[in-house]
Amino acid sequence: MLKPRGSTFPIRLVAFAATLFLFTIPSFAQQASDSVAPETASGTATKQLVLAHRHMVVAANPLAAEAGLEVLRDGGNAADALVAVQAMLGLVEPQSSGLGGGAFLVWYDAKEKRLTTFDGRETAPAEATPSLFLDANGKPLPFYDAVVGGRSVGTPGTVRLLEAVHGKYGSKDWKGLFGQAIDLAEKGFAVSPRLHGEIAEDMGRLDHQPAARAYFYDQDGKPLAVGATLKNPAYAETLRAIASGGADAFYTGRIASDIVAAVRAHPTNPGHLSLQDLATYKAKERPAVCAPYRGYEVCGMGPPSSGALTIGQILGMISGFEIGTLGPDDPESWRIIGDATRLAFADRDRYMADSDFVPMPKGLLDQNYLKSRATLLRRPTALGRDDVRPGDPPWEKAELRIDGFSYPEHGTSHFVIVDDAGNIASMTTTIESAFGSRQMVDGFLLNNELTDFTFAPVKDGHAVANRVEPGKRPRSSMAPTIVLKDGKPVIAIGSPGGSNIISYVAEALIAMIDWKMDVQQAVSLPHFVNRFGTYDLEAETKAADMARDLQALGYQTKVDDQNSGLHGIEITPAGIEGGADPRREGVALGD
Ligand code: GLY
């Protein structure tokens, strides 16, 4: 279906080290060598497209992908494998996701030929108030003052989500799905270059929290070195409790008490989570949100995520333009995509939030509305700042709204699984920023997801849609996606990256659908991100080379590293094709 085109990607130091590191670990060297190409003399590297015929796992860490693959080889399905992948990610990539966080899953049910989604987003505690992130003078707290400690911790949702999905779709005994992570937590695993880098980068925060310091640093307070063996017996014990007692063992009893104590008794920044918040938490199954694009249906996670709606708006607005003919090397493509993204973000900031709490316009994906928004893009140069305003999508019930603002994040992980029956899991999982709230309890880190709420609840006398409210889920940008063609799944993809996720995923979809790239080329494509006016261009890539052209169109530009972790599969006549982001340590493994 989609023809590969040649592309290479200049390697980041971490990716270079990670690739070398992969070849030194015997347990997955064979599989990894199928999917990671050696560096060239010029210092560039690519990951290669991986082709499978029965099943596949693409995840951010080889050990996690291997855990999922083993479940699939053992006759398990995607709902079984995702439990094993998440349990392993919480051990080997603890900075990004885990038991103490939340997740969204888009699920393709091959038997029923239908999509559904599961919302395991964290909730604000019952005691939280809209002023949670304001100081004594009513001013928003500095971001990390809010993050580190107990204040930012929402009720974790991941464990209930795993149980709900496995309970509905799983085929293997729940208990057995934790064995690999339990064994490795006890035996110890080698600290990866990425984990080492994140630990080192977070000095000044992570090492000031006693439990995290004891786990991630050596006796002299130095970050654990690459390759150091890290054991986590507390995590093994927690997994054992969940394996035999189900999610209730996490949401009630000793583990719940330990979580609540860590949050409420934090010495400088206590939070509000209670035993009741944990005991009453529910993961919610919700319908997928789908948007048409050039004969495809692009489906993902609706509110409380802004992911599928914002991506659907971007694609809807650009669908009247010849992006395919222009191609990725023409600045005109990026003018249209970038300004469509800015317009979609204007709607996102004004209207999108947890729709269980806040009425939202029904017409955010209305094709006539998007067509009329797209007329703003019919011009030769960039939209001016004043031209980028929220639109007026059709409402059932009008409400005054004012724009909110959220901070970027650097945690989060995305994985995809396809099983023998054709079920597909596309799951984005997070503890929000790297290492979440930095509070470690019973072997896992607690999230700081509440800082995804807008800190100031009111602006110019109007309520901000994404303000803190008790029991509400903070607005997310996570965009686990499954694309259908003629009702059949053809692409599953997603990424970490805070609100950049929306651009990363939209860009990869455009690369596959308009530019006929394969999934590996699409996830490797240099990033061009324009959410709020400045064009963020990925350093040392063709994106950075285009800075002058984009400036000539009227954009401010900023060249920087881009922290995506796009993992995807495409189902083609050749088989199941997998691609892993070369910027991280992930791999695609399959049979
Ligand atoms: N904390 C990442 C997101 O939900 O967008």
Coordinates of C-alpha atoms and ligand atoms in Angstrom, one line a residue:
M1 CA 0.0 0.0 0.0
L2 CA 2.6 2.6 1.0
K3 CA 5.9 2.7 -0.8
P4 CA 9.1 3.2 1.2
R5 CA 11.4 6.1 0.3
G6 CA 15.0 6.4 1.4
S7 CA 15.6 8.4 4.6
T8 CA 18.3 8.6 7.2
F9 CA 18.2 10.4 10.5
P10 CA 21.1 12.0 12.3
I11 CA 21.6 10.2 15.5
R12 CA 21.3 11.7 19.0
L13 CA 24.0 10.7 21.5
V14 CA 21.5 8.8 23.6
A15 CA 20.2 6.8 20.6
F16 CA 23.8 6.0 19.6
A17 CA 24.6 4.8 23.1
A18 CA 21.3 2.9 23.3
T19 CA 22.0 1.1 20.1
L20 CA 25.4 0.0 21.3
F21 CA 23.8 -1.0 24.6
L22 CA 21.2 -3.2 23.0
F23 CA 23.9 -5.3 21.4
T24 CA 25.5 -6.0 24.7
I25 CA 22.4 -7.6 26.3
P26 CA 22.3 -11.2 25.3
S27 CA 18.6 -11.9 26.1
F28 CA 17.3 -9.6 23.4
A29 CA 20.3 -9.2 21.1
Q30 CA 18.9 -11.4 18.4
Q31 CA 15.6 -9.7 18.1
A32 CA 17.1 -6.3 18.5
S33 CA 19.6 -7.0 15.7
D34 CA 16.6 -7.5 13.4
S35 CA 15.3 -4.0 14.0
V36 CA 18.3 -1.8 14.8
A37 CA 20.8 -1.0 12.1
P38 CA 24.4 -0.4 13.0
E39 CA 25.7 3.2 12.9
T40 CA 27.3 4.4 9.7
A41 CA 30.8 5.9 9.5
S42 CA 29.2 9.3 9.2
G43 CA 27.5 9.0 12.6
T44 CA 24.0 8.5 11.3
A45 CA 21.8 5.6 12.1
T46 CA 18.4 4.4 11.2
K47 CA 16.2 1.8 12.6
Q48 CA 14.9 -0.6 10.0
L49 CA 11.4 -1.5 9.2
V50 CA 10.5 -4.8 10.9
L51 CA 8.1 -7.2 9.1
A52 CA 6.1 -9.9 10.8
H53 CA 3.2 -12.1 9.8
R54 CA 1.5 -13.3 13.0
H55 CA 2.0 -10.8 15.7
M56 CA 4.1 -7.8 16.8
V57 CA 5.0 -5.6 19.8
V58 CA 6.6 -2.2 19.4
A59 CA 7.6 -0.6 22.7
A60 CA 10.0 1.9 24.1
N61 CA 12.3 -0.6 25.8
P62 CA 13.4 -3.9 24.3
L63 CA 12.8 -5.8 27.6
A64 CA 9.2 -4.6 27.6
A65 CA 8.7 -5.5 23.9
E66 CA 10.2 -8.9 24.6
A67 CA 7.8 -9.5 27.6
G68 CA 4.9 -8.8 25.3
L69 CA 6.2 -11.0 22.6
E70 CA 6.7 -13.9 24.9
V71 CA 3.0 -13.7 26.0
L72 CA 2.0 -13.7 22.3
R73 CA 4.2 -16.6 21.5
D74 CA 2.7 -18.5 24.4
G75 CA -0.8 -18.1 22.8
G76 CA -1.8 -15.0 24.6
N77 CA -3.6 -12.1 22.9
A78 CA -3.0 -8.4 22.9
A79 CA -5.0 -7.8 26.1
D80 CA -2.8 -10.3 27.9
A81 CA 0.4 -8.9 26.3
L82 CA -0.3 -5.3 27.2
V83 CA -0.4 -6.3 30.9
A84 CA 3.1 -7.9 30.6
V85 CA 4.4 -4.9 28.6
Q86 CA 3.1 -2.4 31.2
A87 CA 4.4 -4.4 34.1
M88 CA 7.9 -4.5 32.5
L89 CA 7.9 -0.8 31.4
G90 CA 7.2 0.2 35.1
L91 CA 10.5 -1.6 36.0
V92 CA 12.8 -0.7 33.1
E93 CA 11.5 2.7 32.0
P94 CA 10.2 3.9 35.4
Q95 CA 10.7 7.5 34.5
S96 CA 7.9 7.4 31.9
S97 CA 5.0 5.2 33.1
G98 CA 4.0 2.6 35.7
L99 CA 1.5 1.5 38.3
G100 CA 1.5 5.0 39.8
G101 CA 0.3 6.7 36.6
G102 CA -2.5 6.7 34.1
A103 CA -3.1 5.5 30.5
F104 CA -5.4 5.6 27.5
L105 CA -5.9 2.6 25.3
V106 CA -7.5 2.4 21.8
W107 CA -8.5 -1.2 21.2
Y108 CA -9.5 -2.9 17.9
D109 CA -11.7 -6.0 18.6
A110 CA -11.0 -8.3 15.7
K111 CA -14.0 -10.6 16.4
E112 CA -16.5 -7.8 16.6
K113 CA -14.6 -5.7 14.0
R114 CA -15.0 -2.6 16.2
L115 CA -13.0 0.0 18.0
T116 CA -13.3 1.0 21.6
T117 CA -11.2 3.0 24.1
F118 CA -10.4 2.7 27.7
D119 CA -9.7 5.8 29.9
G120 CA -7.4 5.1 32.8
R121 CA -6.7 8.8 33.4
E122 CA -5.9 9.9 36.9
T123 CA -8.5 11.9 38.8
A124 CA -8.2 14.9 41.1
P125 CA -8.8 14.0 44.7
A126 CA -12.2 14.7 46.3
E127 CA -10.5 17.3 48.5
A128 CA -8.8 19.2 45.5
T129 CA -10.0 22.7 44.9
P130 CA -9.6 25.0 41.8
S131 CA -6.9 26.9 43.7
L132 CA -4.8 23.7 44.1
F133 CA -1.9 25.2 42.1
L134 CA -2.1 28.9 43.3
D135 CA 0.1 30.4 45.9
A136 CA -1.0 32.4 48.9
N137 CA -1.4 35.5 46.7
G138 CA -3.5 33.7 44.1
K139 CA -0.7 33.4 41.6
P140 CA 0.1 30.1 39.7
L141 CA 2.9 28.2 41.4
P142 CA 6.2 27.8 39.5
F143 CA 5.8 24.4 37.6
Y144 CA 8.3 22.3 39.5
D145 CA 7.2 23.7 42.9
A146 CA 3.8 22.2 42.0
V147 CA 5.2 18.9 40.6
V148 CA 7.6 17.7 43.2
G149 CA 5.8 16.3 46.3
G150 CA 2.3 15.1 47.0
R151 CA 0.2 18.0 45.6
S152 CA 0.4 17.0 41.9
V153 CA -0.5 13.3 42.5
G154 CA -3.8 12.2 41.0
T155 CA -5.5 8.9 41.7
P156 CA -3.6 6.4 39.6
G157 CA -5.6 4.7 36.8
T158 CA -3.3 2.3 35.0
V159 CA -3.9 -0.8 37.2
R160 CA -7.7 -0.5 36.9
L161 CA -7.4 0.0 33.2
L162 CA -5.2 -3.1 32.9
E163 CA -7.8 -5.1 34.9
A164 CA -10.7 -3.8 32.9
V165 CA -9.2 -4.6 29.5
H166 CA -7.9 -7.9 30.6
G167 CA -11.2 -8.8 32.2
K168 CA -13.1 -8.0 29.0
Y169 CA -10.7 -9.2 26.3
G170 CA -7.9 -11.3 28.0
S171 CA -7.4 -15.0 27.4
K172 CA -4.6 -15.9 29.7
D173 CA -4.7 -16.2 33.5
W174 CA -4.0 -12.6 34.9
K175 CA -1.6 -13.9 37.5
G176 CA 0.9 -15.3 35.0
L177 CA 1.2 -12.1 33.2
F178 CA 3.4 -10.5 35.8
G179 CA 6.0 -13.3 36.1
Q180 CA 8.6 -11.8 33.8
A181 CA 8.6 -8.4 35.5
I182 CA 8.7 -10.0 38.9
D183 CA 11.7 -12.2 38.0
L184 CA 13.6 -9.3 36.5
A185 CA 12.8 -7.0 39.4
E186 CA 14.4 -9.6 41.7
K187 CA 17.3 -10.6 39.4
G188 CA 18.0 -7.0 38.4
F189 CA 18.3 -5.3 35.0
A190 CA 21.0 -3.2 33.4
V191 CA 20.4 0.6 33.7
S192 CA 19.9 1.8 30.1
P193 CA 21.6 4.9 28.6
R194 CA 18.3 6.7 28.5
L195 CA 17.4 5.9 32.1
H196 CA 20.9 6.9 33.2
G197 CA 20.6 10.2 31.2
E198 CA 17.2 11.0 32.8
I199 CA 18.4 10.3 36.3
A200 CA 21.5 12.5 35.8
E201 CA 19.4 15.3 34.3
D202 CA 16.9 15.3 37.2
M203 CA 19.6 15.9 39.9
G204 CA 18.4 18.7 42.1
R205 CA 14.9 17.2 42.2
L206 CA 14.9 13.4 42.1
D207 CA 17.8 13.1 44.4
H208 CA 16.2 15.3 47.0
Q209 CA 13.4 12.8 47.6
P210 CA 14.7 10.1 49.9
A211 CA 13.0 7.0 48.5
A212 CA 13.9 7.9 44.9
R213 CA 17.4 8.9 45.9
A214 CA 18.0 5.5 47.5
Y215 CA 16.9 3.7 44.4
F216 CA 18.3 5.8 41.5
Y217 CA 21.6 7.0 43.0
D218 CA 24.6 5.2 44.4
Q219 CA 25.9 5.7 48.0
D220 CA 27.8 8.8 47.0
G221 CA 24.7 10.3 45.5
K222 CA 25.9 9.8 41.9
P223 CA 23.4 8.7 39.2
L224 CA 23.5 5.0 38.6
A225 CA 25.8 4.3 35.7
V226 CA 24.8 2.8 32.3
G227 CA 24.9 -1.0 32.7
A228 CA 24.7 -0.9 36.6
T229 CA 22.4 -3.7 37.8
L230 CA 19.3 -2.3 39.4
K231 CA 17.1 -4.6 41.5
N232 CA 13.6 -3.7 42.7
P233 CA 12.3 -6.2 45.3
A234 CA 9.6 -3.8 46.5
Y235 CA 8.2 -3.6 42.9
A236 CA 8.3 -7.5 42.7
E237 CA 6.3 -7.6 45.9
T238 CA 3.8 -5.1 44.6
L239 CA 3.4 -7.0 41.4
R240 CA 2.9 -10.2 43.3
A241 CA 0.1 -8.6 45.3
I242 CA -1.6 -7.4 42.2
A243 CA -1.1 -10.7 40.4
S244 CA -2.8 -12.6 43.2
G245 CA -5.2 -10.0 44.5
G246 CA -6.2 -8.1 41.3
A247 CA -6.4 -4.4 41.1
D248 CA -8.1 -4.3 44.6
A249 CA -4.7 -5.2 46.1
F250 CA -3.5 -1.9 44.7
Y251 CA -6.5 0.3 45.4
T252 CA -7.2 -0.9 48.9
G253 CA -5.1 -2.2 51.8
R254 CA -1.4 -1.8 52.4
I255 CA -0.4 -0.4 49.0
A256 CA -3.2 2.2 49.0
S257 CA -2.2 3.2 52.5
D258 CA 1.4 3.6 51.5
I259 CA 0.4 5.8 48.5
V260 CA -1.8 8.0 50.6
A261 CA 0.8 8.3 53.4
A262 CA 3.5 9.4 50.9
V263 CA 1.2 12.0 49.3
R264 CA -0.3 13.5 52.5
A265 CA 2.8 13.4 54.7
H266 CA 5.2 15.0 52.2
P267 CA 7.2 17.4 54.3
T268 CA 7.2 20.4 52.1
N269 CA 4.4 19.9 49.5
P270 CA 1.7 17.6 50.8
G271 CA -1.3 16.6 48.6
H272 CA -4.9 15.6 49.1
L273 CA -5.2 12.0 47.8
S274 CA -7.3 9.8 50.2
L275 CA -8.0 6.1 50.6
Q276 CA -11.5 6.8 49.4
D277 CA -10.2 8.4 46.1
L278 CA -8.3 5.1 45.5
A279 CA -11.1 2.8 46.5
T280 CA -13.6 4.5 44.3
Y281 CA -11.5 5.0 41.2
K282 CA -12.9 3.6 37.9
A283 CA -11.4 3.1 34.5
K284 CA -14.0 4.1 31.9
E285 CA -14.7 2.5 28.5
R286 CA -15.6 5.2 26.0
P287 CA -16.4 5.3 22.3
A288 CA -13.5 6.1 20.0
V289 CA -13.5 9.6 18.4
C290 CA -12.9 9.3 14.7
A291 CA -12.3 11.9 12.0
P292 CA -12.2 11.3 8.2
Y293 CA -9.0 11.9 6.2
R294 CA -8.6 11.2 2.5
G295 CA -10.7 8.0 2.7
Y296 CA -9.3 6.8 6.0
E297 CA -11.0 7.1 9.5
V298 CA -8.4 8.4 12.0
C299 CA -9.6 7.2 15.4
G300 CA -8.4 7.8 18.9
M301 CA -9.0 8.9 22.4
G302 CA -11.7 11.5 23.1
P303 CA -12.0 13.7 26.3
P304 CA -10.4 13.9 28.8
S305 CA -7.7 13.7 26.1
S306 CA -7.5 16.4 23.5
G307 CA -5.5 14.1 21.2
A308 CA -8.0 12.7 18.7
L309 CA -10.0 15.9 18.5
T310 CA -7.0 18.1 17.8
I311 CA -5.5 15.7 15.3
G312 CA -8.9 15.4 13.7
Q313 CA -9.1 19.1 13.4
I314 CA -5.6 19.5 11.9
L315 CA -6.3 16.7 9.3
G316 CA -9.8 18.2 8.5
M317 CA -8.3 21.6 7.9
I318 CA -5.5 20.4 5.6
S319 CA -7.6 18.0 3.6
G320 CA -8.5 20.6 1.0
F321 CA -4.8 21.2 0.2
E322 CA -2.5 19.2 -2.1
I323 CA -0.1 18.2 0.7
G324 CA 0.7 14.9 -1.0
T325 CA 1.9 16.7 -4.2
L326 CA 3.8 19.4 -2.3
G327 CA 5.7 16.8 -0.3
P328 CA 7.7 17.1 3.0
D329 CA 10.5 19.2 1.5
D330 CA 8.3 22.1 0.5
P331 CA 7.9 24.9 3.1
E332 CA 4.4 25.4 1.8
S333 CA 3.4 22.0 3.3
W334 CA 4.7 23.1 6.7
R335 CA 3.0 26.5 6.4
I336 CA -0.4 24.8 5.9
I337 CA 0.2 22.0 8.5
G338 CA 1.8 24.4 11.0
D339 CA -1.0 27.0 10.8
A340 CA -3.7 24.3 10.9
T341 CA -2.1 23.1 14.1
R342 CA -2.1 26.6 15.6
L343 CA -5.8 27.0 14.8
A344 CA -6.6 23.5 16.3
F345 CA -4.6 24.4 19.4
A346 CA -6.6 27.6 19.8
D347 CA -9.8 25.5 19.9
R348 CA -8.1 23.0 22.2
D349 CA -7.1 25.6 24.7
R350 CA -10.5 27.3 24.7
Y351 CA -12.8 24.3 24.7
M352 CA -11.2 20.9 25.5
A353 CA -11.3 19.3 28.9
D354 CA -12.8 16.4 30.8
S355 CA -16.3 16.4 29.2
D356 CA -17.8 14.5 32.1
F357 CA -17.4 17.9 34.0
V358 CA -17.3 20.6 31.3
P359 CA -19.8 20.8 28.4
M360 CA -17.9 20.9 25.1
P361 CA -19.0 22.0 21.6
K362 CA -20.3 19.0 19.7
G363 CA -19.1 20.4 16.5
L364 CA -15.3 20.4 17.0
L365 CA -15.0 17.8 14.2
D366 CA -17.8 19.1 12.1
Q367 CA -16.5 19.0 8.5
N368 CA -18.3 22.2 7.5
Y369 CA -16.8 24.0 10.5
L370 CA -13.3 22.8 9.7
K371 CA -13.8 23.7 6.0
S372 CA -14.6 27.2 7.0
R373 CA -11.7 27.3 9.5
A374 CA -9.4 26.2 6.6
T375 CA -10.3 29.3 4.5
L376 CA -7.9 31.1 7.0
L377 CA -5.1 29.0 5.5
R378 CA -5.6 30.2 1.9
R379 CA -2.9 32.9 2.0
P380 CA 0.7 33.0 1.0
T381 CA 2.3 33.6 4.4
A382 CA 2.0 32.6 8.0
L383 CA -1.0 33.6 10.0
G384 CA -0.3 36.6 12.3
R385 CA -0.7 36.1 16.0
D386 CA -4.0 38.0 16.1
D387 CA -5.4 35.8 13.3
V388 CA -5.1 32.7 15.5
R389 CA -8.2 32.6 17.6
P390 CA -10.5 29.9 18.7
G391 CA -13.4 29.3 16.3
D392 CA -17.1 29.1 16.9
P393 CA -17.8 25.4 16.5
P394 CA -21.5 24.2 16.7
W395 CA -22.7 24.0 20.3
E396 CA -25.7 22.3 21.8
K397 CA -25.4 24.4 24.9
A398 CA -23.3 27.6 24.7
E399 CA -21.0 28.5 27.6
L400 CA -18.5 31.3 28.0
R401 CA -14.9 30.0 27.9
I402 CA -11.5 31.4 28.2
D403 CA -8.2 30.0 27.0
G404 CA -6.1 27.9 29.4
F405 CA -2.5 27.1 29.3
S406 CA -0.6 23.9 30.3
Y407 CA 3.1 23.2 30.7
P408 CA 4.9 20.7 28.5
E409 CA 6.1 17.3 29.8
H410 CA 8.8 14.8 29.1
G411 CA 7.6 11.5 30.6
T412 CA 5.2 9.1 28.9
S413 CA 5.5 6.0 26.7
H414 CA 3.6 4.5 23.8
F415 CA 3.3 0.9 22.7
V416 CA 1.4 -1.0 20.1
I417 CA 0.5 -4.7 20.0
V418 CA -1.0 -6.8 17.2
D419 CA -2.0 -10.4 18.1
D420 CA -2.6 -13.5 16.0
A421 CA -6.3 -12.9 15.8
G422 CA -5.8 -9.3 14.6
N423 CA -6.7 -7.5 17.8
I424 CA -4.8 -4.3 18.2
A425 CA -3.8 -2.4 21.3
S426 CA -2.5 1.2 20.9
M427 CA -1.7 2.4 24.4
T428 CA -0.1 5.7 25.7
T429 CA 0.9 5.4 29.3
T430 CA 2.3 8.1 31.6
I431 CA 3.3 9.3 35.0
E432 CA 3.4 12.8 33.3
S433 CA 6.9 14.5 33.7
A434 CA 10.0 12.3 33.9
F435 CA 9.8 10.5 37.3
G436 CA 6.4 12.0 37.9
S437 CA 6.0 13.6 41.3
R438 CA 9.4 12.0 42.3
Q439 CA 7.6 10.2 45.1
M440 CA 8.5 6.5 45.1
V441 CA 6.2 4.0 47.0
D442 CA 6.5 0.2 47.1
G443 CA 8.9 0.2 44.1
F444 CA 7.0 2.5 41.7
L445 CA 6.8 6.3 41.1
L446 CA 3.6 8.3 41.7
N447 CA 2.4 10.6 38.9
N448 CA 2.3 14.4 38.8
E449 CA -0.7 14.2 36.3
L450 CA -2.6 17.0 38.1
T451 CA -0.2 19.5 36.7
D452 CA -1.9 18.8 33.3
F453 CA -4.7 21.0 34.7
T454 CA -4.5 24.7 33.9
F455 CA -3.2 26.3 37.1
A456 CA -5.3 29.5 36.9
P457 CA -9.0 28.4 37.2
V458 CA -10.4 31.8 36.0
K459 CA -9.2 34.3 33.5
D460 CA -10.8 37.7 32.8
G461 CA -13.8 36.6 34.9
H462 CA -14.4 33.4 32.8
A463 CA -13.9 29.9 33.9
V464 CA -11.1 27.9 32.2
A465 CA -12.4 24.6 30.9
N466 CA -9.4 22.7 32.1
R467 CA -9.5 24.0 35.7
V468 CA -9.0 21.7 38.7
E469 CA -12.2 20.2 40.1
P470 CA -12.6 17.3 42.5
G471 CA -12.9 13.9 40.7
K472 CA -12.1 15.5 37.3
R473 CA -9.5 14.1 34.9
P474 CA -6.9 16.6 33.7
R475 CA -6.9 17.3 30.0
S476 CA -4.4 15.2 28.2
S477 CA -2.6 15.4 24.8
M478 CA -2.1 11.7 24.6
A479 CA -3.1 10.4 21.2
P480 CA -3.1 6.6 20.9
T481 CA -4.5 6.1 17.4
I482 CA -5.8 3.4 15.1
V483 CA -6.6 4.2 11.5
L484 CA -9.2 2.3 9.6
K485 CA -9.6 2.0 5.8
D486 CA -12.9 0.5 4.6
G487 CA -13.6 -0.5 8.3
K488 CA -10.3 -2.4 8.6
P489 CA -7.4 -1.3 10.8
V490 CA -4.3 -0.3 8.7
I491 CA -2.2 1.9 11.1
A492 CA -1.8 2.0 14.9
I493 CA 0.5 4.7 16.3
G494 CA 1.1 7.1 19.2
S495 CA 3.9 8.9 21.0
P496 CA 5.0 10.6 24.3
G497 CA 5.9 14.3 24.2
G498 CA 3.4 16.4 26.1
S499 CA 1.3 18.6 23.8
N500 CA 3.9 17.9 21.1
I501 CA 2.3 14.5 20.9
I502 CA -0.5 15.9 18.8
S503 CA 2.0 17.2 16.2
Y504 CA 4.2 14.1 16.2
V505 CA 1.2 11.8 15.6
A506 CA -0.4 14.1 13.0
E507 CA 2.9 14.4 11.1
A508 CA 3.5 10.7 11.1
L509 CA 0.0 10.1 9.8
I510 CA 0.5 12.7 7.0
A511 CA 3.8 11.0 6.2
M512 CA 2.2 7.6 5.7
I513 CA -1.1 8.7 4.1
D514 CA 0.1 11.7 1.9
W515 CA 3.8 11.1 1.4
K516 CA 3.6 7.3 1.1
M517 CA 6.3 6.6 3.7
D518 CA 6.5 3.3 5.5
V519 CA 6.0 3.4 9.3
Q520 CA 9.7 3.4 10.1
Q521 CA 10.3 6.4 7.8
A522 CA 7.3 8.2 9.2
V523 CA 8.4 7.8 12.9
S524 CA 12.0 8.9 11.9
L525 CA 10.9 12.0 9.9
P526 CA 12.4 15.2 11.3
H527 CA 9.9 17.1 13.5
F528 CA 8.3 20.4 12.6
V529 CA 6.0 21.6 15.5
N530 CA 4.0 24.7 15.6
R531 CA 1.5 24.9 18.4
F532 CA 1.6 28.6 19.5
G533 CA 3.3 30.6 16.7
T534 CA 7.0 29.7 17.0
Y535 CA 8.0 26.9 14.7
D536 CA 10.0 24.3 16.7
L537 CA 12.4 22.6 14.4
E538 CA 14.3 19.5 15.2
A539 CA 18.0 20.1 15.6
E540 CA 20.5 18.6 13.1
T541 CA 17.8 17.5 10.7
K542 CA 16.2 18.8 7.5
A543 CA 13.7 20.6 9.7
A544 CA 16.4 22.9 11.0
D545 CA 17.7 23.4 7.5
M546 CA 14.3 24.8 6.6
A547 CA 14.4 27.6 9.2
R548 CA 15.2 30.4 6.8
D549 CA 12.4 29.4 4.4
L550 CA 9.9 29.3 7.3
Q551 CA 11.2 32.7 8.5
A552 CA 10.7 34.1 5.0
L553 CA 7.0 32.9 5.4
G554 CA 6.7 35.0 8.6
Y555 CA 7.4 32.4 11.3
Q556 CA 9.7 32.8 14.3
T557 CA 11.7 29.6 14.5
K558 CA 13.5 27.7 17.3
V559 CA 15.9 24.8 16.7
D560 CA 15.9 22.2 19.4
D561 CA 15.9 18.5 20.2
Q562 CA 12.5 16.9 20.0
N563 CA 11.7 14.2 22.5
S564 CA 9.2 12.0 20.6
G565 CA 8.9 8.3 21.1
L566 CA 6.6 7.3 18.2
H567 CA 5.9 3.6 18.0
G568 CA 3.7 2.3 15.3
I569 CA 2.6 -0.6 13.0
E570 CA 1.1 -0.6 9.6
I571 CA -0.9 -3.6 8.3
T572 CA 0.0 -3.9 4.6
P573 CA -0.4 -6.7 2.0
A574 CA 3.2 -7.7 2.9
G575 CA 2.3 -8.3 6.6
I576 CA 2.6 -6.4 9.9
E577 CA 5.2 -3.7 9.5
G578 CA 6.6 -2.1 12.7
G579 CA 8.6 1.1 13.3
A580 CA 10.3 2.4 16.4
D581 CA 11.4 6.0 17.0
P582 CA 15.2 6.3 16.5
R583 CA 15.3 9.0 19.2
R584 CA 14.6 6.4 21.9
E585 CA 15.5 2.8 22.9
G586 CA 12.4 1.2 21.5
V587 CA 12.2 -1.8 19.2
A588 CA 9.6 -3.6 17.0
L589 CA 9.6 -7.4 17.6
G590 CA 7.4 -9.9 15.9
D591 CA 7.0 -13.3 14.2
Ligands
GLY1 N1 0.8 13.9 30.7 C1 0.8 13.7 29.3 C2 -0.5 14.0 28.7 O1 -1.5 13.5 29.2 O2 -0.6 14.7 27.7

